[in-house]
CSV table of C-alpha atoms in Angstrom, one decimal:
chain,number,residue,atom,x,y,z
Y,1,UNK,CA,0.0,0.0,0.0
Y,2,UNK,CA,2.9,2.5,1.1
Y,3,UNK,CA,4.6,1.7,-2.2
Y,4,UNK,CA,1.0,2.0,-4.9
Y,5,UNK,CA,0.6,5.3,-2.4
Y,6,UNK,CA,4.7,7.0,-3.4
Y,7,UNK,CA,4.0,6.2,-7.2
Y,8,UNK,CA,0.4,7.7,-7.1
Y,9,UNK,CA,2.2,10.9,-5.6
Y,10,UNK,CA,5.5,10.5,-7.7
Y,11,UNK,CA,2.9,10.7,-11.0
Y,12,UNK,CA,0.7,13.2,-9.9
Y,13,UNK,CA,3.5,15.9,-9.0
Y,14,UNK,CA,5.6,14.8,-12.5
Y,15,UNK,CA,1.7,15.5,-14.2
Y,16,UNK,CA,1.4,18.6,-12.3
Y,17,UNK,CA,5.2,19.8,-13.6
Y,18,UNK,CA,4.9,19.0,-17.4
Y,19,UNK,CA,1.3,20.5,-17.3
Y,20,UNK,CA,2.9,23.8,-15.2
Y,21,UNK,CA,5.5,23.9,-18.0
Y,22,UNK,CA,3.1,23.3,-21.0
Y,23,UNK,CA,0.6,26.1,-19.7
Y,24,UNK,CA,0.0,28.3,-22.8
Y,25,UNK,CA,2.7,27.1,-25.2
Y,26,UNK,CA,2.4,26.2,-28.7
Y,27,UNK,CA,3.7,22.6,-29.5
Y,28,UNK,CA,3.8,23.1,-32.9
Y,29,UNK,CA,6.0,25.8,-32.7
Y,30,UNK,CA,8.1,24.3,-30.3
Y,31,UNK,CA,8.3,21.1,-32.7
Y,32,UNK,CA,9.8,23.9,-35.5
Y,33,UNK,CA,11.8,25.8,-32.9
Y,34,UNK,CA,13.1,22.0,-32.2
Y,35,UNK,CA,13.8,21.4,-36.0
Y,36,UNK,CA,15.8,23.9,-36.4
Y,37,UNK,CA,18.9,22.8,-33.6
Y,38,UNK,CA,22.1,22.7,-35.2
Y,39,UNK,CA,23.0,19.1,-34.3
Y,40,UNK,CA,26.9,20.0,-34.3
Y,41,UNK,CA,26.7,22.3,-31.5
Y,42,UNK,CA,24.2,19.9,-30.0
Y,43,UNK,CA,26.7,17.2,-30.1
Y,44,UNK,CA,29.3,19.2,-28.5
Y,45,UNK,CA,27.1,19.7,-25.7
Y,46,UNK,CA,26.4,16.0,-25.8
Y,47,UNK,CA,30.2,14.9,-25.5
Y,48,UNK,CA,30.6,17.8,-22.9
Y,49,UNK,CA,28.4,16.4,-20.7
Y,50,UNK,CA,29.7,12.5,-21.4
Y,51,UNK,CA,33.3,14.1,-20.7
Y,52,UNK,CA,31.9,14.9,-16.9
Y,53,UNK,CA,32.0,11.2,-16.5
Y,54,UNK,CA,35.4,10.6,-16.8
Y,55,UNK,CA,36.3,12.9,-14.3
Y,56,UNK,CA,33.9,12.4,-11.6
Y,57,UNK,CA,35.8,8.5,-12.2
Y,58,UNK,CA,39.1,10.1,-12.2
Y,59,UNK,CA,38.2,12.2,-8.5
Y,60,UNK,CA,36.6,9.0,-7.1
Y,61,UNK,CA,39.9,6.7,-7.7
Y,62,UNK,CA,41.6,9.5,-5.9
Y,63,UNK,CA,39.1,10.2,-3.0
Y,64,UNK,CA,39.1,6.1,-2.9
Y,65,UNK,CA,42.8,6.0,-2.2
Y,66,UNK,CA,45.5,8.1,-4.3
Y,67,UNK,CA,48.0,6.1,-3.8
Y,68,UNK,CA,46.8,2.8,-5.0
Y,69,UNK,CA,43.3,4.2,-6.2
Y,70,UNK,CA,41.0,1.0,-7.5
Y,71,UNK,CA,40.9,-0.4,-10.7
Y,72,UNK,CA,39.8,2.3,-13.6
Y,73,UNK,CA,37.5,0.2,-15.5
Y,74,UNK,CA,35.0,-0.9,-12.0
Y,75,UNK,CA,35.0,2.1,-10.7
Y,76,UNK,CA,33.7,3.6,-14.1
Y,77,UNK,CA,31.3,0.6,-14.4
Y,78,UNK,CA,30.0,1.7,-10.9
Y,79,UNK,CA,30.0,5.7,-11.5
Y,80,UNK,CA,28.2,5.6,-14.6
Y,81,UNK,CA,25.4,2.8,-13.6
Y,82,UNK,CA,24.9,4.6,-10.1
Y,83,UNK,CA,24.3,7.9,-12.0
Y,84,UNK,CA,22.0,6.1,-14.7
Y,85,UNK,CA,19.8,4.9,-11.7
Y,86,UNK,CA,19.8,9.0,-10.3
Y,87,UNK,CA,19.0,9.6,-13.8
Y,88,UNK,CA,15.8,7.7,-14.4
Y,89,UNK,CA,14.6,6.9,-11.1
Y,90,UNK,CA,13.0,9.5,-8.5
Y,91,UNK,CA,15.6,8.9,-6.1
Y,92,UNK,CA,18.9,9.3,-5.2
Y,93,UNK,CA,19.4,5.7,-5.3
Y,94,UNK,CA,22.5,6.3,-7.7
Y,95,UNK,CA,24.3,7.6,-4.2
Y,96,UNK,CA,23.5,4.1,-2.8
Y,97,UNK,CA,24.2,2.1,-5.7
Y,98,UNK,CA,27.8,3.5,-6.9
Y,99,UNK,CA,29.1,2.3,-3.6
Y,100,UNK,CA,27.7,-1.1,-3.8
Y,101,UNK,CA,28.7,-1.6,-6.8
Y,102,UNK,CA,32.1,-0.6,-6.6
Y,103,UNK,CA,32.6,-3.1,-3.6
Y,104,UNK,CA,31.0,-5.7,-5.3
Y,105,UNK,CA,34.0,-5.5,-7.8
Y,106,UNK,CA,37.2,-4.6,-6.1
Y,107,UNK,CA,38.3,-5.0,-2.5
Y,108,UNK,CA,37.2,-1.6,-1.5
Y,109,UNK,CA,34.4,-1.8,1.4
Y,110,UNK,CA,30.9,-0.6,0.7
Y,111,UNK,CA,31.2,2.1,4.0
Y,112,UNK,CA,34.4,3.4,2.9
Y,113,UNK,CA,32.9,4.0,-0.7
Y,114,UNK,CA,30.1,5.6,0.6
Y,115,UNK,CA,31.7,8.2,2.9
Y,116,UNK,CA,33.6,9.2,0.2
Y,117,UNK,CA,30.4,9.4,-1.6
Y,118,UNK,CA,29.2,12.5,1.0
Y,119,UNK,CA,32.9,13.9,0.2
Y,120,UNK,CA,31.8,14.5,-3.2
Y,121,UNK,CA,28.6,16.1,-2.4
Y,122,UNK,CA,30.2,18.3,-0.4
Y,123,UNK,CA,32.5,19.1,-3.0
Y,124,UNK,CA,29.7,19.6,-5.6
Y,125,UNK,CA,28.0,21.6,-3.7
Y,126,UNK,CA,30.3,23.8,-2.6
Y,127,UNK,CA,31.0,24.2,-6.4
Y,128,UNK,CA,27.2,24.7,-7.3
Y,129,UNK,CA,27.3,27.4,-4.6
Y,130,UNK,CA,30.8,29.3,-6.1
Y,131,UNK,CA,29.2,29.3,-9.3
Y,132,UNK,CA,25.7,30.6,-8.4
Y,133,UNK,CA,28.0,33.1,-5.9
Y,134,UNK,CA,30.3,34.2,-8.6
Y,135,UNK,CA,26.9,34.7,-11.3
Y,136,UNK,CA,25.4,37.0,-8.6
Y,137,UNK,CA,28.2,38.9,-7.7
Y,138,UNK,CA,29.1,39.8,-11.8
Y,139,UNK,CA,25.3,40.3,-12.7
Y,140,UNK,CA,24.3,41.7,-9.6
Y,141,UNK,CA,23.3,45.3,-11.1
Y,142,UNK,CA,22.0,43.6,-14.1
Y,143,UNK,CA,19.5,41.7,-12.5
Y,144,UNK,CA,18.0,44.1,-9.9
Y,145,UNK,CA,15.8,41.3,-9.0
Y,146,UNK,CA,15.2,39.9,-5.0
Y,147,UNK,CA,15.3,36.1,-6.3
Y,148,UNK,CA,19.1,37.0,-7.3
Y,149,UNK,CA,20.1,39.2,-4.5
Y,150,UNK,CA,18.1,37.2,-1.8
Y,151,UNK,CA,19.7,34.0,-3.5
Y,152,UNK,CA,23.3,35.6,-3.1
Y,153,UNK,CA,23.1,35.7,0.6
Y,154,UNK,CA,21.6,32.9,1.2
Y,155,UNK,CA,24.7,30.5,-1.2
Y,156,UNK,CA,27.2,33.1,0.7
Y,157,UNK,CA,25.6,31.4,4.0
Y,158,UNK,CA,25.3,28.0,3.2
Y,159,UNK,CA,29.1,28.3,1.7
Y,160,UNK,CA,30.0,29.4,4.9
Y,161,UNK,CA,28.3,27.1,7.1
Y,162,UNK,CA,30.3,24.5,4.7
Y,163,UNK,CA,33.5,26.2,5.2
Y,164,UNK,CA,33.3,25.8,9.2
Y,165,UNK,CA,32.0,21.7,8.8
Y,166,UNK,CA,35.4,21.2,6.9
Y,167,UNK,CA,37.3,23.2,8.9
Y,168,UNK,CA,35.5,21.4,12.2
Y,169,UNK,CA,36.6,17.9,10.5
Y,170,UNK,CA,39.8,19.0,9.7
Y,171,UNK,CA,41.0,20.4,13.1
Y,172,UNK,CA,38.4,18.9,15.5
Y,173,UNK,CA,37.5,15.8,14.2
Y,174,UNK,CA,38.3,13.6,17.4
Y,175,UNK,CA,35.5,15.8,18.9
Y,176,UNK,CA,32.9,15.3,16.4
Y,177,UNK,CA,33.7,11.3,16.3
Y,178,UNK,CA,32.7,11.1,20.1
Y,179,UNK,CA,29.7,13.1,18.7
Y,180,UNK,CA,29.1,10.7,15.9
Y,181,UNK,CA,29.9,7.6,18.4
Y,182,UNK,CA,26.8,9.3,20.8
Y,183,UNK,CA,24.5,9.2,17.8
Y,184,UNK,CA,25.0,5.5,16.7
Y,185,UNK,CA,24.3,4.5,20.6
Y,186,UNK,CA,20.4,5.1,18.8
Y,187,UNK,CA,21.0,2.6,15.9
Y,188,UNK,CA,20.8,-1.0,16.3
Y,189,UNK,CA,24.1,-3.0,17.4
Y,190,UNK,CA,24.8,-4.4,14.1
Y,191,UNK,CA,25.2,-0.6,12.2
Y,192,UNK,CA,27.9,0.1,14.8
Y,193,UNK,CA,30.9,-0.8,12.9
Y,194,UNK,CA,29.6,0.4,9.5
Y,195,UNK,CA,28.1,3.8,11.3
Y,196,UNK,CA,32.0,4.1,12.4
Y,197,UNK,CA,33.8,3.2,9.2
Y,198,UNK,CA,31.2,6.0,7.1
Y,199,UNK,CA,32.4,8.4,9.6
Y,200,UNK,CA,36.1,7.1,9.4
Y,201,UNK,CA,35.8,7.0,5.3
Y,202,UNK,CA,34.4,10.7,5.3
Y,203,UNK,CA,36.7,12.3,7.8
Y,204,UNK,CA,39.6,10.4,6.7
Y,205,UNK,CA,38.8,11.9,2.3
Y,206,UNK,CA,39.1,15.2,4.1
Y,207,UNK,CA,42.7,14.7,5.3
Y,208,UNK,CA,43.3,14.9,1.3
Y,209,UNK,CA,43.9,18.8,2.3
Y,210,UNK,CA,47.5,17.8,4.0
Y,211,UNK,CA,48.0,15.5,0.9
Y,212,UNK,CA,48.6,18.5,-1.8
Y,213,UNK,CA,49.2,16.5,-4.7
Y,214,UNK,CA,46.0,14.5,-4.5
Y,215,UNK,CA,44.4,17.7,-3.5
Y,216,UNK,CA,45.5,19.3,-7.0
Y,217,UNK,CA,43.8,16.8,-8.4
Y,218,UNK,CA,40.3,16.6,-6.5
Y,219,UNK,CA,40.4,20.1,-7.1
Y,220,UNK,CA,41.6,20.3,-11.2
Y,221,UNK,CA,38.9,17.1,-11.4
Y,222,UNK,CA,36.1,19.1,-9.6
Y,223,UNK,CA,36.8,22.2,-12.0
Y,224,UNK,CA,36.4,20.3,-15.1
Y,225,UNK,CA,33.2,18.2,-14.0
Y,226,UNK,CA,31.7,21.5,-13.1
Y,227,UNK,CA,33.1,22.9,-16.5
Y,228,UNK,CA,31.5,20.2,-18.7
Y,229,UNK,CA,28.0,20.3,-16.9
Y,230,UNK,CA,28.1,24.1,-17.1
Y,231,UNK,CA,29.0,24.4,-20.8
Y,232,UNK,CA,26.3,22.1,-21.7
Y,233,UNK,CA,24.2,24.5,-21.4
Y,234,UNK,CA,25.9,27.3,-23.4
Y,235,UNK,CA,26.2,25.0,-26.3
Y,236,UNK,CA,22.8,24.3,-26.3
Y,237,UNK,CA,21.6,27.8,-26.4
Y,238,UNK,CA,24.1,28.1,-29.4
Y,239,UNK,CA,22.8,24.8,-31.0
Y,240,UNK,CA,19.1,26.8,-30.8
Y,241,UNK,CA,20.5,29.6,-32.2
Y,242,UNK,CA,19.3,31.8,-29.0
Y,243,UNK,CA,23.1,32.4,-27.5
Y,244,UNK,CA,23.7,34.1,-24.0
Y,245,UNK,CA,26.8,35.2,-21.8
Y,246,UNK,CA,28.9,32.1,-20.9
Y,247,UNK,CA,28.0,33.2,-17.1
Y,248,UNK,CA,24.3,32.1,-17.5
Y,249,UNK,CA,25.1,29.0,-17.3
Y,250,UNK,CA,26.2,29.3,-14.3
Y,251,UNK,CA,22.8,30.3,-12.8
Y,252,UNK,CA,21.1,27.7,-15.2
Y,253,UNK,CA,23.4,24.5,-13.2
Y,254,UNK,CA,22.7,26.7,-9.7
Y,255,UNK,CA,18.6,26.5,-10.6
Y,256,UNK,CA,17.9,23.4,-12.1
Y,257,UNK,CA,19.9,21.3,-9.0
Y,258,UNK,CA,17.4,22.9,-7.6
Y,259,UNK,CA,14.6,21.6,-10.3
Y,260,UNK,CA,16.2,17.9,-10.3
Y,261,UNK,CA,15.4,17.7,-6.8
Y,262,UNK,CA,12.0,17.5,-7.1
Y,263,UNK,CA,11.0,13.6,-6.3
Y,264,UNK,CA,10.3,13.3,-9.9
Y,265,UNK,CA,11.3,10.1,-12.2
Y,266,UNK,CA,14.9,11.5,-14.0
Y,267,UNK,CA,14.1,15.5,-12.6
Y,268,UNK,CA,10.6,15.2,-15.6
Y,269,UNK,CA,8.9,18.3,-15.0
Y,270,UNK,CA,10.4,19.9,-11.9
Y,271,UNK,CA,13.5,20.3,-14.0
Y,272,UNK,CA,11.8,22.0,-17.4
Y,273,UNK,CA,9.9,24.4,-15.5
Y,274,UNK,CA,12.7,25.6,-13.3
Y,275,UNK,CA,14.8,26.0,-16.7
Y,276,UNK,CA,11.7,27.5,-18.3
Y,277,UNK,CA,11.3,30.4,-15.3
Y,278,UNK,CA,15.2,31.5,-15.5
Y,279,UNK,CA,14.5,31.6,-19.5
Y,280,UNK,CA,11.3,33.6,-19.7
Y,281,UNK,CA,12.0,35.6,-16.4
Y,282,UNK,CA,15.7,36.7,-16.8
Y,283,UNK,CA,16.6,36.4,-20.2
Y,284,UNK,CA,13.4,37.5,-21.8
Y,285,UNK,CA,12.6,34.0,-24.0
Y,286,UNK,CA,8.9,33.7,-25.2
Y,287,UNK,CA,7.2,30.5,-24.0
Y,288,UNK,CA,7.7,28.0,-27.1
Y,289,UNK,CA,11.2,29.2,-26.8
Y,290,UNK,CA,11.6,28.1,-23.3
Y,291,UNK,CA,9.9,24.8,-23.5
Y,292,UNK,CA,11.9,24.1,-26.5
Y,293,UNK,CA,15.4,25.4,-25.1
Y,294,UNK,CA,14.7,23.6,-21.5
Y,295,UNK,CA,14.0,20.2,-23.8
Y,296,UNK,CA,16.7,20.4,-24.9
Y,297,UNK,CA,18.7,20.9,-22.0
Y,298,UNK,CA,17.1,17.7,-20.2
Y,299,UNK,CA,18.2,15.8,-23.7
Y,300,UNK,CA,22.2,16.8,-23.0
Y,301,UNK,CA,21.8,16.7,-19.7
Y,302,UNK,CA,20.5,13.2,-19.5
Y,303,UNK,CA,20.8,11.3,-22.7
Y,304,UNK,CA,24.5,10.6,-22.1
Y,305,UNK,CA,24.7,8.9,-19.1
Y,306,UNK,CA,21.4,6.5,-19.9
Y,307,UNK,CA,23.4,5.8,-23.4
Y,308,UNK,CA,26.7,5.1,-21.6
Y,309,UNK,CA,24.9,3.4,-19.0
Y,310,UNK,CA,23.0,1.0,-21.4
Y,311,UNK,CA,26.3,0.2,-23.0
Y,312,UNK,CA,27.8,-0.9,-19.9
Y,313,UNK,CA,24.7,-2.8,-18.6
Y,314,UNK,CA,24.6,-4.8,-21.8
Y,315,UNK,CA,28.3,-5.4,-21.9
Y,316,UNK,CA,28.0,-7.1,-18.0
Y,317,UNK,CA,25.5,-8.8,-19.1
Y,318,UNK,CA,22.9,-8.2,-16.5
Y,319,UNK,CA,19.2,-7.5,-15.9
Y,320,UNK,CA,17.5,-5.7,-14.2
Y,321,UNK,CA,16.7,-7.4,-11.1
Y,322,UNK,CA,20.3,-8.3,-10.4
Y,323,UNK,CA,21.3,-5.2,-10.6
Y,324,UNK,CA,19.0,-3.8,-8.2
Y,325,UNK,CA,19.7,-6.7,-6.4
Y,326,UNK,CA,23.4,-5.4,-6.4
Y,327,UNK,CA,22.8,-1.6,-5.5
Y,328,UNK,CA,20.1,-2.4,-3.2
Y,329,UNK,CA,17.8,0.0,-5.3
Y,330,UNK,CA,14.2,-1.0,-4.0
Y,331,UNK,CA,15.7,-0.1,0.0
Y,332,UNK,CA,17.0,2.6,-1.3
């Protein structure tokens, strides 16, 4: 019943989106706008994006261990599956399921994967947050507007209050152990030693800061992820002949993580219409020229990963029940 009850609400809210972001358009004029995308640029924007996956890989081995980082080809198997599953489900299962998988395949354990997992949501966010901050700052007496301004303080707060938890790992970690060691009292006795070993994997990726090679390269790895799903964007907008600043993409990856958190199957809906109100309200597009721009935009921004995803799957030779018998999916 709980289960029939989440899909009833999953498909009402994804209905509620697409019809939100359809309100008063003209499909047949988004079908010609569509027609007319150079596919070149479009295919740019589709490598671009493709390109992210290699270096989210390359970050992971590092994060993993630098040293003796696991085996390329796994840890790419597990990167781009778990992101597949982020992609088309309504859930961040792909967090779970990277992990699993990885351990399944190499000798690295599942709760050291996955506290080096929250490393790089940390890291992306404080990227996401940079990039939104840096947008605001340039454009800030271009867009007079309170959803800019008011969104400017806000990132400067949360980048902050992300500053002090690294800095509070970093140089008082033993402190926030016993705090973490307190908490897991409340779990059952046999999530102990994995509660311990997430909190070990997590604190122990942040030590990377005294490590200054492997830092370089979180660092020159987390530029060019950010790079790739930023300038996806900007080629699209070329590819649909309605070009902007380089800079707007930077606001366009700050709002639509915002839209792809909406508990919708692969960010359907809640994406589009987040894309759709940046378009229309900042950058003056009509409405068949949002709709067919923020199309688009889901195309490159998903199509890659399912394709390279699909690829893989095949080439394992699985189904789909072992695999989400592998990354625990349906717990998830």
């Amino acid at each position: 019943m709980k289960r029939i009850l989440q899909i009833t609400l999953i498909t009402l809210l994804t209905v509620f989106f697409i019809g939100l972001f359809l309100w008063k358009s003209n499909l047949s004029d988004v079908w010609r706008i569509l027609l007319t995308t150079n596919i070149a640029w479009f295919a740019i924007g589709f490598i671009v994006n493709g390109s992210a996956l290699l270096f989210r890989t390359i970050r992971w081995r590092i994060l993993l261990h630098a040293s003796s980082p696991p085996p390329f080809y796994p840890t790419f198997f597990a990167n781009t599956m778990g992101y597949m599953l982020s992609t088309i489900l309504p859930i961040r299962a792909g967090d779970v399921a990277r992990p699993a998988l990885l351990a399944r395949r190499t000798s690295v354990r599942f709760s050291e994967a996955l506290g080096t997992v929250l490393t790089e949501r940390v890291l992306d966010l404080l990227s996401i947050l940079l990039l939104f901050e840096f947008f605001c700052v340039y454009r800030w007496y271009d867009f007079p507007n309170g959803v800019v301004h008011g969104g400017a303080m806000i990132a400067g707060a949360m980048l902050a209050a992300l500053v002090l938890l690294i800095l509070g790992f970093r140089f008082f970690g033993d402190h926030i152990r016993r705090l973490h060691t307190w908490l897991g009292r409340f779990l059952p006795q046999r999530f102990h030693e994995p509660w311990m070993r997430f909190f070990d994997a997590f604190a122990g990726t942040l030590e990377i800061t005294g490590r200054p090679m492997a830092l370089l390269g979180v660092v020159a790895t987390t530029v060019c992820i950010w790079f790739c799903l930023s300038a996806q964007f900007w080629f699209v907008l070329i590819a649909s002949h309605r070009p902007l600043p380089f800079d707007s993409s930077f606001f366009l990856t700050a709002a639509t993580t915002v839209g792809v958190a909406i508990p919708t199957p692969g960010g359907v809906g809640g994406f589009h219409k987040v894309c759709q109100y940046v378009l229309t309200t900042f950058y003056g597009f009509d409405i068949d020229s949002s709709v067919a721009v923020a199309v688009l935009f889901h195309i490159v921004g998903t199509l890659p990963v399912v394709v390279v995803g699909l690829i893989l799957f095949l080439r394992e030779g699985l189904n789909w029940r072992q695999l989400t018998q592998e990354t625990h999916v349906q717990q998830t």
